[in-house]
Coordinates of C-alpha atoms in Angstrom, one line a residue:
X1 CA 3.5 68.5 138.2
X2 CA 6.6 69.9 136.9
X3 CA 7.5 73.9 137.8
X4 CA 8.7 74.5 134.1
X5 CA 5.2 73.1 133.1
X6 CA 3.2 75.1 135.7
X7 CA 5.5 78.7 134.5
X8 CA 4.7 78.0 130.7
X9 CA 0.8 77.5 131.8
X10 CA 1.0 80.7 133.9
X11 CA 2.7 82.6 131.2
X12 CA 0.3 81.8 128.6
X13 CA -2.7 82.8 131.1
X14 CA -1.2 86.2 131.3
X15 CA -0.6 86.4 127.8
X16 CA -4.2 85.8 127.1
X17 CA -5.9 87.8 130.1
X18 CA -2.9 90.9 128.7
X19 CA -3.8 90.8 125.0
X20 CA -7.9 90.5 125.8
X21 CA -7.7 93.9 127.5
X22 CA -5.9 94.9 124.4
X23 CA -2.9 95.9 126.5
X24 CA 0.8 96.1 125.5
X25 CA 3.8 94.7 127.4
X26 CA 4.7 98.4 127.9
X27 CA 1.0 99.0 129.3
X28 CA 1.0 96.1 131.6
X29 CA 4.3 97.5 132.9
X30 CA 3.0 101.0 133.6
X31 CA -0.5 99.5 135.0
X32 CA 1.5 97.2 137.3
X33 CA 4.6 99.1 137.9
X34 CA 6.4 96.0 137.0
X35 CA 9.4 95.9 134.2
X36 CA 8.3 95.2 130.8
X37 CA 11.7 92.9 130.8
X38 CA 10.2 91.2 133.9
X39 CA 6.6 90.7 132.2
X40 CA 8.0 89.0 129.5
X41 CA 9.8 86.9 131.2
X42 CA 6.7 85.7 133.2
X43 CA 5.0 84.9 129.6
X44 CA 7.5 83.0 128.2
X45 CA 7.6 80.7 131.2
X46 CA 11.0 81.8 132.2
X47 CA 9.8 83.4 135.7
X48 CA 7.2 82.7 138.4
X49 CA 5.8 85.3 139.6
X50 CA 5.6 85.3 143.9
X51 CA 2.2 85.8 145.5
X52 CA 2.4 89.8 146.0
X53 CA 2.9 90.2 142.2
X54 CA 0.4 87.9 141.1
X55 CA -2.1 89.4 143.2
X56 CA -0.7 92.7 141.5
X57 CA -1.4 91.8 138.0
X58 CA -4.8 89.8 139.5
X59 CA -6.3 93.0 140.6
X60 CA -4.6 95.6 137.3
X61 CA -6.3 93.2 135.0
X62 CA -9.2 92.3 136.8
X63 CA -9.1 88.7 136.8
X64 CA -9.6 86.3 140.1
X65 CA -6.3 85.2 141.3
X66 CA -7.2 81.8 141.5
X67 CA -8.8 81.9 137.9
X68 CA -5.0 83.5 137.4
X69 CA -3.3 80.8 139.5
X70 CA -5.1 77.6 138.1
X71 CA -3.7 75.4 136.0
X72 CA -7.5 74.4 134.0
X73 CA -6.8 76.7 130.7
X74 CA -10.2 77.8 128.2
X75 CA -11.0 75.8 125.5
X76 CA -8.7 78.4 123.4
X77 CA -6.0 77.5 125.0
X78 CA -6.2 73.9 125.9
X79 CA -4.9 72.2 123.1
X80 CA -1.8 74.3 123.6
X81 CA -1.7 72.9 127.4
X82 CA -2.1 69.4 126.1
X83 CA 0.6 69.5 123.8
X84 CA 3.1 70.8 126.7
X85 CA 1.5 68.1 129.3
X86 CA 1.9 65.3 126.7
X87 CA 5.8 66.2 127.0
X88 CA 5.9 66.0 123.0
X89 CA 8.6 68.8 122.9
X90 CA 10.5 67.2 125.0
X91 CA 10.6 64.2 122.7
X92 CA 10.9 66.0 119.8
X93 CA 14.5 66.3 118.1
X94 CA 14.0 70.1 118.0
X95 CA 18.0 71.0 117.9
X96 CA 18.9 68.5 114.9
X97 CA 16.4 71.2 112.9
X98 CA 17.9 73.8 114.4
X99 CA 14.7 75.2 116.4
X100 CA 15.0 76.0 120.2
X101 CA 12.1 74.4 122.5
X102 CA 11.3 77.9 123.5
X103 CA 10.9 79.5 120.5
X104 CA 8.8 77.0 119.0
X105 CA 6.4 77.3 122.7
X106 CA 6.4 80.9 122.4
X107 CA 5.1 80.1 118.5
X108 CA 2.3 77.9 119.6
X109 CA 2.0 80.6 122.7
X110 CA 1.1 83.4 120.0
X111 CA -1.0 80.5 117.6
X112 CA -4.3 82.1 117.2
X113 CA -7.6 79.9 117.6
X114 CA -7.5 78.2 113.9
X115 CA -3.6 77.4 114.5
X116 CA -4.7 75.4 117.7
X117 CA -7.5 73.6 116.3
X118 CA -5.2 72.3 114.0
X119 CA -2.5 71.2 116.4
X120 CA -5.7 69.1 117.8
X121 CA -6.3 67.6 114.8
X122 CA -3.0 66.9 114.0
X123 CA -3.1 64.9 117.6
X124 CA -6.3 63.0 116.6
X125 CA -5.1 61.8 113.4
X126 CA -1.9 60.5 115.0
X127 CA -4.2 58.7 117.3
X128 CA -6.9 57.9 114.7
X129 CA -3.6 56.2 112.7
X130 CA -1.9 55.0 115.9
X131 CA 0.8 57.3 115.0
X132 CA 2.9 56.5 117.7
X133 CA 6.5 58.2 119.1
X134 CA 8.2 55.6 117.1
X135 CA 6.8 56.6 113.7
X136 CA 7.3 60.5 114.8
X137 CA 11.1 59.6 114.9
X138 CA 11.7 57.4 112.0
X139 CA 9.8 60.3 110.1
X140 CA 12.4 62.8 111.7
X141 CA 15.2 60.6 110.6
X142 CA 13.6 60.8 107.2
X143 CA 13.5 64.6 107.3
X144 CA 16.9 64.8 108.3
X145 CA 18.3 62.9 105.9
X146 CA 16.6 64.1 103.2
X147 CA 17.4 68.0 104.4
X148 CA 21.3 67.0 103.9
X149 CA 20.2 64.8 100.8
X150 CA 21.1 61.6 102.1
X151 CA 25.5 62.7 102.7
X152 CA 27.3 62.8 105.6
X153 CA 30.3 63.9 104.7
X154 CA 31.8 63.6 108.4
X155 CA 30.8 59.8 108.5
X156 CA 32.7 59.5 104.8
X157 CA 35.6 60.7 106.3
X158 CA 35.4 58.5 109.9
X159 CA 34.7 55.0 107.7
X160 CA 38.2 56.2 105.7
X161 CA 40.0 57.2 109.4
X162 CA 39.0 54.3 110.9
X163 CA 40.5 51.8 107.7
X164 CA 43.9 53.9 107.6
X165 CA 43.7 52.9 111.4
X166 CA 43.4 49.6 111.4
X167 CA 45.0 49.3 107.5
X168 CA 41.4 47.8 106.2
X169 CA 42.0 48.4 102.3
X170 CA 38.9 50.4 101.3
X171 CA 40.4 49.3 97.2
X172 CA 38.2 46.0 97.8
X173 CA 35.1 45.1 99.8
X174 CA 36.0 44.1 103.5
X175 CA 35.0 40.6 105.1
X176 CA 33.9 39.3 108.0
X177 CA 36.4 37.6 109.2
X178 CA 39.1 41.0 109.0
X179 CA 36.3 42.8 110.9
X180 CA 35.6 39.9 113.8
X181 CA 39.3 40.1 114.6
X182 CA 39.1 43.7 115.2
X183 CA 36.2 43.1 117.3
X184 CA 37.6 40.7 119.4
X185 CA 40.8 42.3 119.0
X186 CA 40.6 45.6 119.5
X187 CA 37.1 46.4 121.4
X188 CA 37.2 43.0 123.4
X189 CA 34.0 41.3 121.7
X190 CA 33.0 37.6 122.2
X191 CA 30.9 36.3 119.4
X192 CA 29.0 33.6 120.1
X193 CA 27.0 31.9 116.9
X194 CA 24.5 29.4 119.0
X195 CA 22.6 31.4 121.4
X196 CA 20.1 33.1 119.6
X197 CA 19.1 29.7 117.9
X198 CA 17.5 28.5 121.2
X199 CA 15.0 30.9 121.1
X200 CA 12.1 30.5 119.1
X201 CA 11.0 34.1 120.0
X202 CA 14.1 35.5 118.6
X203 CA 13.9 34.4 115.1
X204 CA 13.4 37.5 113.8
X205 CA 17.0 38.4 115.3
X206 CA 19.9 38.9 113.3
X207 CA 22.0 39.6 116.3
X208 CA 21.5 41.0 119.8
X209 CA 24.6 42.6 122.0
X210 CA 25.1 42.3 125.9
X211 CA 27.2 45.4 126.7
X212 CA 27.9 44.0 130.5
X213 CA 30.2 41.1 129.0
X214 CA 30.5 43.0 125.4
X215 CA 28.8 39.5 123.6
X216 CA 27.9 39.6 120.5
X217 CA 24.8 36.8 119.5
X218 CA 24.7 36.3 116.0
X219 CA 22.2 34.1 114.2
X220 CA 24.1 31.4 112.5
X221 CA 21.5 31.2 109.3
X222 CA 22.6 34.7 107.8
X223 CA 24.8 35.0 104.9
X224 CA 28.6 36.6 104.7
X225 CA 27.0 40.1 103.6
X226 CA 24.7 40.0 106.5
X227 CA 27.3 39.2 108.7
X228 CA 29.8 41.6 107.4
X229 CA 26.8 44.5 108.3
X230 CA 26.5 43.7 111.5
X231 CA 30.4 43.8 113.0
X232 CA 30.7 46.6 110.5
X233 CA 27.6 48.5 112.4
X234 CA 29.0 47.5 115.8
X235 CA 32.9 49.0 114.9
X236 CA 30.6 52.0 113.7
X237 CA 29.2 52.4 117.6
X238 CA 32.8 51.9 119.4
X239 CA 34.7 53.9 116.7
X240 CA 32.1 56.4 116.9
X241 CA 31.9 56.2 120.4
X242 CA 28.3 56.0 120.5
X243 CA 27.0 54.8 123.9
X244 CA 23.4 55.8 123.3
X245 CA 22.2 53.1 121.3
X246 CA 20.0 50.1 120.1
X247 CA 21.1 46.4 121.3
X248 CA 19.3 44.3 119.1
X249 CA 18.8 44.1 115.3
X250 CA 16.6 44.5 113.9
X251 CA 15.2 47.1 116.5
X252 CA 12.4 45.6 118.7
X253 CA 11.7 49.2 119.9
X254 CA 12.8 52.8 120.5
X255 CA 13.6 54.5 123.6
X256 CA 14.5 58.1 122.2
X257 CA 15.7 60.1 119.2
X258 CA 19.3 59.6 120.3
X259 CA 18.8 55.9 119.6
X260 CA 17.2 56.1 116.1
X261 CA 19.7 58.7 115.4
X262 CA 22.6 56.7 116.5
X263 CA 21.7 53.3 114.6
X264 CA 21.6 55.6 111.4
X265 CA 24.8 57.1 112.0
X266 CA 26.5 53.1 112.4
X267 CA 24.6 52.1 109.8
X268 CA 26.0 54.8 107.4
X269 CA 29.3 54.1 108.6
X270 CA 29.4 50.5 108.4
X271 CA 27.7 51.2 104.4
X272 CA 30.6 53.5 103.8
X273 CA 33.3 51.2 104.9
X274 CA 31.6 48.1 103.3
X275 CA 30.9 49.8 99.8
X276 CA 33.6 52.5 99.9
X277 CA 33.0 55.6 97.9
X278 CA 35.6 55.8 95.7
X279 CA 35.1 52.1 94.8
X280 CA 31.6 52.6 94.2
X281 CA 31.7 55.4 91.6
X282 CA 34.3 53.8 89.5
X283 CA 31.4 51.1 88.9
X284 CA 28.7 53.6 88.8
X285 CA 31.0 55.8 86.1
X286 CA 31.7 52.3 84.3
X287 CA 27.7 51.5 84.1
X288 CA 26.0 55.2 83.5
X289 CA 28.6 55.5 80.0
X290 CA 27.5 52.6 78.4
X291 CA 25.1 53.1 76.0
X292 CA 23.7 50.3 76.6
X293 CA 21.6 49.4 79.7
X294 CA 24.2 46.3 81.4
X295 CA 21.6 44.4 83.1
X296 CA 24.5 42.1 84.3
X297 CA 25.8 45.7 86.7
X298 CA 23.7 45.4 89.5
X299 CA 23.8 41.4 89.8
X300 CA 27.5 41.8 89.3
X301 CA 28.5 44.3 91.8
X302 CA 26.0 42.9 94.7
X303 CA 28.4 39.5 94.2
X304 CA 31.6 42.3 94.1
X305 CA 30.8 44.0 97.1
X306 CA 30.3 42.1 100.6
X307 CA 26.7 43.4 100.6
X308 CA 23.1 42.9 100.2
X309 CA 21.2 44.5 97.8
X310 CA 19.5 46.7 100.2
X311 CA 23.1 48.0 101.3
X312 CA 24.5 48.6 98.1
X313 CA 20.9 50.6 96.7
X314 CA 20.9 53.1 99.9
X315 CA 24.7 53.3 99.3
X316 CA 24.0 54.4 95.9
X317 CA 21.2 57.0 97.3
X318 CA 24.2 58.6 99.5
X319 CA 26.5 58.2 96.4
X320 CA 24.4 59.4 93.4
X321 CA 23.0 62.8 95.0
X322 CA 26.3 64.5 96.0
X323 CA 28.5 62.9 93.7
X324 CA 26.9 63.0 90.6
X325 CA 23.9 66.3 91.0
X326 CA 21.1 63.0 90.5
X327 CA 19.6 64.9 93.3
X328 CA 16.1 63.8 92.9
X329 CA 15.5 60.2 93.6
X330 CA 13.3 57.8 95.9
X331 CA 14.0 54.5 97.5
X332 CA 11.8 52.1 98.0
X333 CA 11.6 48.7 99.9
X334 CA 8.3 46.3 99.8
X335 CA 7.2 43.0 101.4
X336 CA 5.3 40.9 99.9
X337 CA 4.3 37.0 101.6
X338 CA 3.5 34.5 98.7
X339 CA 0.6 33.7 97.4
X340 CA -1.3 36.7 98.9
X341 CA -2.0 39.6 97.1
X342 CA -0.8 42.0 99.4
X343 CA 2.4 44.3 99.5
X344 CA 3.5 46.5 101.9
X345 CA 6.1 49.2 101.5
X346 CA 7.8 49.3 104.9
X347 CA 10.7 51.5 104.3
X348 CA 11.1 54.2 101.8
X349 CA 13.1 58.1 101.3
X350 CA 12.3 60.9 98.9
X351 CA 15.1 63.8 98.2
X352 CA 14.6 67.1 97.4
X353 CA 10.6 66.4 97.3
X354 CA 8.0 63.7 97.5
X355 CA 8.3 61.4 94.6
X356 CA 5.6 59.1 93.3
X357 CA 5.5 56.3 94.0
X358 CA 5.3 56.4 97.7
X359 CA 3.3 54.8 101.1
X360 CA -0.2 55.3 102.2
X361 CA -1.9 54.4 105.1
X362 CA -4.9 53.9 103.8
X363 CA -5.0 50.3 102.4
X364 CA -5.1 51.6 99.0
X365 CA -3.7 48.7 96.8
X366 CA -0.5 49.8 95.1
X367 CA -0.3 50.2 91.4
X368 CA 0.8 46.5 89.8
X369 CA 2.6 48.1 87.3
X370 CA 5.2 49.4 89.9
X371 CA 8.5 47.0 88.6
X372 CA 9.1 46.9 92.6
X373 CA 5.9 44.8 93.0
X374 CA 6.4 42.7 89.5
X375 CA 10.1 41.5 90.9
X376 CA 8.4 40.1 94.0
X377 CA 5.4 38.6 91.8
X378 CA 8.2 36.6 89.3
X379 CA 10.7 35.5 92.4
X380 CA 7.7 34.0 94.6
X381 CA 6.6 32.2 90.9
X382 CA 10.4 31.0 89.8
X383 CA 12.0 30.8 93.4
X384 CA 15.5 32.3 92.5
X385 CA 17.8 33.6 94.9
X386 CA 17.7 37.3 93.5
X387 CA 15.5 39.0 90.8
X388 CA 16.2 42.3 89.6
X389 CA 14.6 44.4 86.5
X390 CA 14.4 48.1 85.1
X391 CA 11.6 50.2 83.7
X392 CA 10.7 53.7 82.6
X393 CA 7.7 54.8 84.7
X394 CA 5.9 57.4 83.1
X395 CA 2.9 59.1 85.4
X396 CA 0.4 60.6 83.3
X397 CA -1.5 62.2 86.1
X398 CA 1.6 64.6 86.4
X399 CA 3.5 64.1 83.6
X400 CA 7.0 63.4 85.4
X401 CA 8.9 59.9 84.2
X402 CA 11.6 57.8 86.6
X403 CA 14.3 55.4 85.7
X404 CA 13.6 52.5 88.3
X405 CA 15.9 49.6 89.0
X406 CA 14.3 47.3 91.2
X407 CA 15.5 43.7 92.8
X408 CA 14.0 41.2 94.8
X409 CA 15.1 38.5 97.3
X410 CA 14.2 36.1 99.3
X411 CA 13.5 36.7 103.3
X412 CA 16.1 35.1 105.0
X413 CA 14.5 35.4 108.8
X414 CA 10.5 34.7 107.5
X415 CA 9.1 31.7 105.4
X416 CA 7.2 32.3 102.4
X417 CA 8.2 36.4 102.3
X418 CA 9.6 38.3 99.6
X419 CA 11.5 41.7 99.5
X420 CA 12.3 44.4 97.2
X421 CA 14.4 47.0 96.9
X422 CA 14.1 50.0 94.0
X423 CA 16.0 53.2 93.6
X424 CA 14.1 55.8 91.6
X425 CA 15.8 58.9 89.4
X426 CA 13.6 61.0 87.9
X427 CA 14.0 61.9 84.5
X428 CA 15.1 65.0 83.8
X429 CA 18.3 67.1 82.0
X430 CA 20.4 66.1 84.4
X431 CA 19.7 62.7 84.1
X432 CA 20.1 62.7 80.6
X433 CA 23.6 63.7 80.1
X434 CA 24.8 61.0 83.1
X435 CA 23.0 58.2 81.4
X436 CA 24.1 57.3 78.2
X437 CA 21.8 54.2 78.0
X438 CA 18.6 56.0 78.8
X439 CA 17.3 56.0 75.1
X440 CA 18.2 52.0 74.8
X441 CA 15.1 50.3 73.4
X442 CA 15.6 47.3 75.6
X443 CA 14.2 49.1 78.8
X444 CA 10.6 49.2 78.5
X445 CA 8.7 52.3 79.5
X446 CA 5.4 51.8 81.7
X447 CA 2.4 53.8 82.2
X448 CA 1.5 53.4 86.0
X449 CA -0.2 55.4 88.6
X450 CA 0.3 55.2 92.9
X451 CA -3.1 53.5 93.8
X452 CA -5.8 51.8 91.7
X453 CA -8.3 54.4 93.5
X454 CA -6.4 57.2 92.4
X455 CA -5.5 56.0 88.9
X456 CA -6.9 57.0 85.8
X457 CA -5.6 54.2 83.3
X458 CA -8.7 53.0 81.8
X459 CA -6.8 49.6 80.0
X460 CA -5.2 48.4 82.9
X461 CA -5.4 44.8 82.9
X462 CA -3.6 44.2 86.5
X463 CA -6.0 47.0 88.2
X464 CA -6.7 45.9 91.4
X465 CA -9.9 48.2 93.1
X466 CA -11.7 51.1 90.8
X467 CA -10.5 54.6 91.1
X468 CA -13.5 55.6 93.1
X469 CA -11.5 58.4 95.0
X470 CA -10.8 59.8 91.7
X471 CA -13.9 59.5 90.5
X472 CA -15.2 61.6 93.4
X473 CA -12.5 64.3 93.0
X474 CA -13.5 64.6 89.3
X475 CA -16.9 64.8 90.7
X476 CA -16.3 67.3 93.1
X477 CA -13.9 69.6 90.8
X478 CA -17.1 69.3 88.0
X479 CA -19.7 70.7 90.9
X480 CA -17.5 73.6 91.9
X481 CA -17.2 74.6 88.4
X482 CA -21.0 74.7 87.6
X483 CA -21.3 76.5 91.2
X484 CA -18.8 79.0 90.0
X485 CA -20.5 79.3 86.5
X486 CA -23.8 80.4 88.2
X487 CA -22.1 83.2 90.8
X488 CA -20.7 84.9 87.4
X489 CA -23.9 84.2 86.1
X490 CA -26.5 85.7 88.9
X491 CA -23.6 88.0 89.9

C-alpha cells in the first residue's frame, strides 16, 4: 500500500480521535509535548509519526495503538478512505482548476458526516450510471472550456505563428494538399491511404498514427474537409509539441487527462488555422447586418471554408463569445439511425450556464420540436447531402427564447446514421442589437420543451411519452401546499 496513502489515513485518525476529545492542536501539543507545527503536519498526511510518538499520542488520548495504527477507518470516515484508495484525486485534473490535491484532502478531511454521505452517493450514482473515468474527463474538458467561455487566446495566436512560419495565407481556407507537404516535409510524415481499408474492425477510423515510423493511415472514403482536419490536428501536436497524446481518431479510449486535454488543444488549433478568425467574422459581420435571415450563409460558407459543418459551428462557439459579447450559447450534436425513432445527443457545451435544451441520461425522449431532431427527420426522408434550418425556440416552462441554427448530414463512417449540429444564442439585449434579422417573419418561432415527461404543451401533436414526471412534480408541489395550509391552520 502506498506511504502517502497510509500518512493521509493516519492523519485523519488523529484528526478524529483529537477533535472527539474536544481538543485543540494547541492542547494536543501541551498534552503530548509535541509541536503544534509538528501535529499538524501528522494530520494533513505530511509526516509519519515513529513508534515512540505514536505510542505518545496512543496513551494522551487514550486510544489503543493498534486501533491508532490500523488502516480499517469507522463508518464516519470510510467513505473518505475510499475516495483516497480509489486514487480518484490522483486522476483528477485538480491544477487546470487551480485546487491543490492537499487542500481539497484536507476539505474532505474536515467534511462532517452529511458531507461524506454525499461523496458516497455521489460514488454510487457514478456506478449506478456507469459513470466511468472517461466521462469524468470529457465532463472536466467541458468545465474548462466553458470556465474560459470556449477562447484560447494562446492557441489563436500559435495557429497565426505557425502560418507566418510556414507562409500558409490564413486570407483563404487552407487545403490538404499545402498541409500534407508540410507534414511530410517538415515533421517527416508518411501517409499511407490503403491500410486502414483492410480492416473491417477499423471502419469507424478516420485515421490512426504509428509514432515509431511517424505513419499516418488515413481512410481513403473521407472527404477534403475531413482530410484537411486531420493533418491540420496532427501539425497542431508537432507544432505544439505535444507528446502526450491520442493515436487514433476518433478516440477508441483515454489513458489520462493529459490526453483529452491535448486532443482539445490540436483540435482548436487545427479549427483556428482551418477557419481563421479574422476570416470568419468578416462573414459573421456580413450575415448578423442583414436584416434579413440569408439562409444561403451557412450552406455557403461550409462550401468557402475547407470544413465540415461540425468544424465551422464549434468555431463559431469560440468566435461569437469573445468577439462579439454573444456569451450565452449551447452547442449541440445528435445521432439519429434511420427509420428508428431514436436520437441521441452525443456531444454538447453550455457557456456561462446550462442552457435548455440539453442531455439526459435517463432515456427521456427528447422534445420533436427541437429543429436539431426535425433536420435529421427531413435528411433521412429526402436523402440530401446537407440539411440545415433555423427557429425561434421559445420555452414556456422558463420563459427564456434561443435563436437555433441547426444542419444535418449524412454519416460518412456508419450506414443508415444521421448527424446534427445546432448552435443555440439565447435571446436577449445583447442579441438583439447584433442581429438585425431577428424580427424577420420568415424564421418561425416554436413552442418546445426538453423531454415529453417534463413538458407541459398540452397540443403537441409530435409528443412522444406523457409528462408523467411533471405530473408528479405538480402533484407533489399541490401536497406540500395543503400540508403547509394546515400547519398555519392548527398552528
Amino acid at each position: 500500500m502506498e506511504e502517502e496513502y497510509i500518512k493521509l489515513i493516519f492523519g485523519l485518525k488523529l484528526k478524529q480521535v483529537r477533535t472527539k476529545r474536544k481538543l485543540s492542536l494547541f492542547g494536543l501539543s501541551k498534552l503530548t509535548g509535541l509541536s503544534k507545527s509538528y501535529l499538524n503536519e501528522i494530520e494533513k498526511g505530511k509526516k509519519y509519526p515513529k513508534t515512540d510518538k505514536i505510542a505518545l499520542l496512543a496513551e494522551k488520548l487514550e486510544v489503543p495503538y493498534d486501533s491508532l495504527v490500523s488502516l480499517k477507518l469507522d463508518k464516519n470516515l470510510a467513505p473518505v478512505g475510499e475516495l483516497l484508495q480509489s486514487k480518484v484525486f490522483k486522476e483528477l485534473p485538480l491544477e487546470l482548476f487551480g485546487i491543490k490535491e492537499s487542500d481539497l484532502i484536507d476539505i474532505v478531511a474536515n467534511a462532517p458526516t452529511k458531507v461524506n454521505a454525499f461523496i458516497s452517493t455521489i460514488i454510487e450514482i457514478a456506478k449506478h450510471y456507469n459513470f466511468g473515468k472517461e466521462n469524468f474527463y470529457l465532463a472536466s474538458l467541458r468545465s474548462f472550456q466553458e470556465a474560459s467561455n470556449n477562447f484560447f487566446p494562446d492557441l489563436e495566436d500559435t495557429a497565426i505563428q505557425f502560418a507566418k512560419a510556414y507562409q500558409v495565407d490564413l486570407k483563404k481556407s487552407v487545403s490538404s494538399s499545402e498541409l500534407e507537404e508540410i507534414l511530410v516535409e517538415e515533421y517527416g510524415y508518411t501517409i499511407n491511404n490503403e491500410e486502414l481499408t483492410k480492416y473491417k474492425e477499423l471502419d469507424n477510423l478516420r485515421s490512426m498514427f504509428i509514432p515509431k515510423t511517424k505513419t499516418l493511415l488515413v481512410a481513403n472514403h473521407i472527404d477534403e474537409a475531413q482530410r484537411t482536419f486531420i493533418y491540420a490536428k496532427e501539425i497542431g501536436y508537432n507544432f505544439l509539441n505535444i507528446e502526450e497524446r491520442l493515436y487514433t481518431f476518433t478516440w477508441i479510449k483515454f489513458h489520462n487527462f493529459d490526453q483529452v486535454l491535448n486532443n482539445f488543444y490540436a483540435s482548436y488549433f487545427a479549427g483556428a488555422l482551418v477557419i481563421p478568425r479574422d476570416l470568419i467574422k468578416k462573414h459573421v459581420d456580413s450575415f448578423l447586418s442583414k436584416p434579413k435571415f440569408d439562409k444561403t450563409f451557412l450552406t455557403g460558407i461550409k462550401n468557402y471554408y475547407n470544413a465540415s459543418p461540425e468544424s465551422l459551428y464549434q468555431r463559431l462557439t469560440n468566435i461569437l463569445p469573445n468577439d462579439y459579447h454573444l456569451e450565452n450559447l449551447f452547442f449541440l450534436r445528435l445521432s439519429h439511425k434511420k427509420d428508428s425513432n431514436r436520437f441521441d445527443i452525443t456531444k454538447e457545451l453550455h457557456l456561462t450556464h446550462h442552457h435548455s435544451p440539453h442531455g439526459n441520461e435517463t432515456n427521456e425522449k427528447y422534445c420533436r420540436r427541437w429543429v436539431s431532431i426535425r433536420v435529421l427527420q427531413e435528411i433521412a426522408k429526402t436523402g440530401e447531402e446537407h440539411h440545415m434550418d433555423v427557429q425561434i425556440s421559445h420555452y414556456p416552462s422558463d420563459g427564456l427564447s434561443y435563436l437555433i441554427f441547426s444542419s444535418a448530414t449524412v454519416d460518412p463512417f456508419k450506414k443508415d446514421q444521421y448527424r446534427s449540429v445546432s448552435l443555440g444564442l439565447l435571446i436577449n439585449s445583447e442579441l438583439k442589437k447584433k442581429v438585425a434579422f431577428l424580427n424577420d417573419p420568415s424564421i418561425k418561432t416554436y413552442d418546445v420543451g426538453v423531454t415529453c415527461e417534463r413538458c407541459a404543451i398540452a397540443d403537441c401533436g409530435v409528443r412522444q411519452a406523457q409528462p408523467n414526471i411533471l405530473k408528479r412534480q405538480e402533484r407533489n408541489l399541490k401536497t406540500e401546499k395543503v400540508v403547509q395550509e394546515l400547519q398555519k391552520k392548527f398552528s
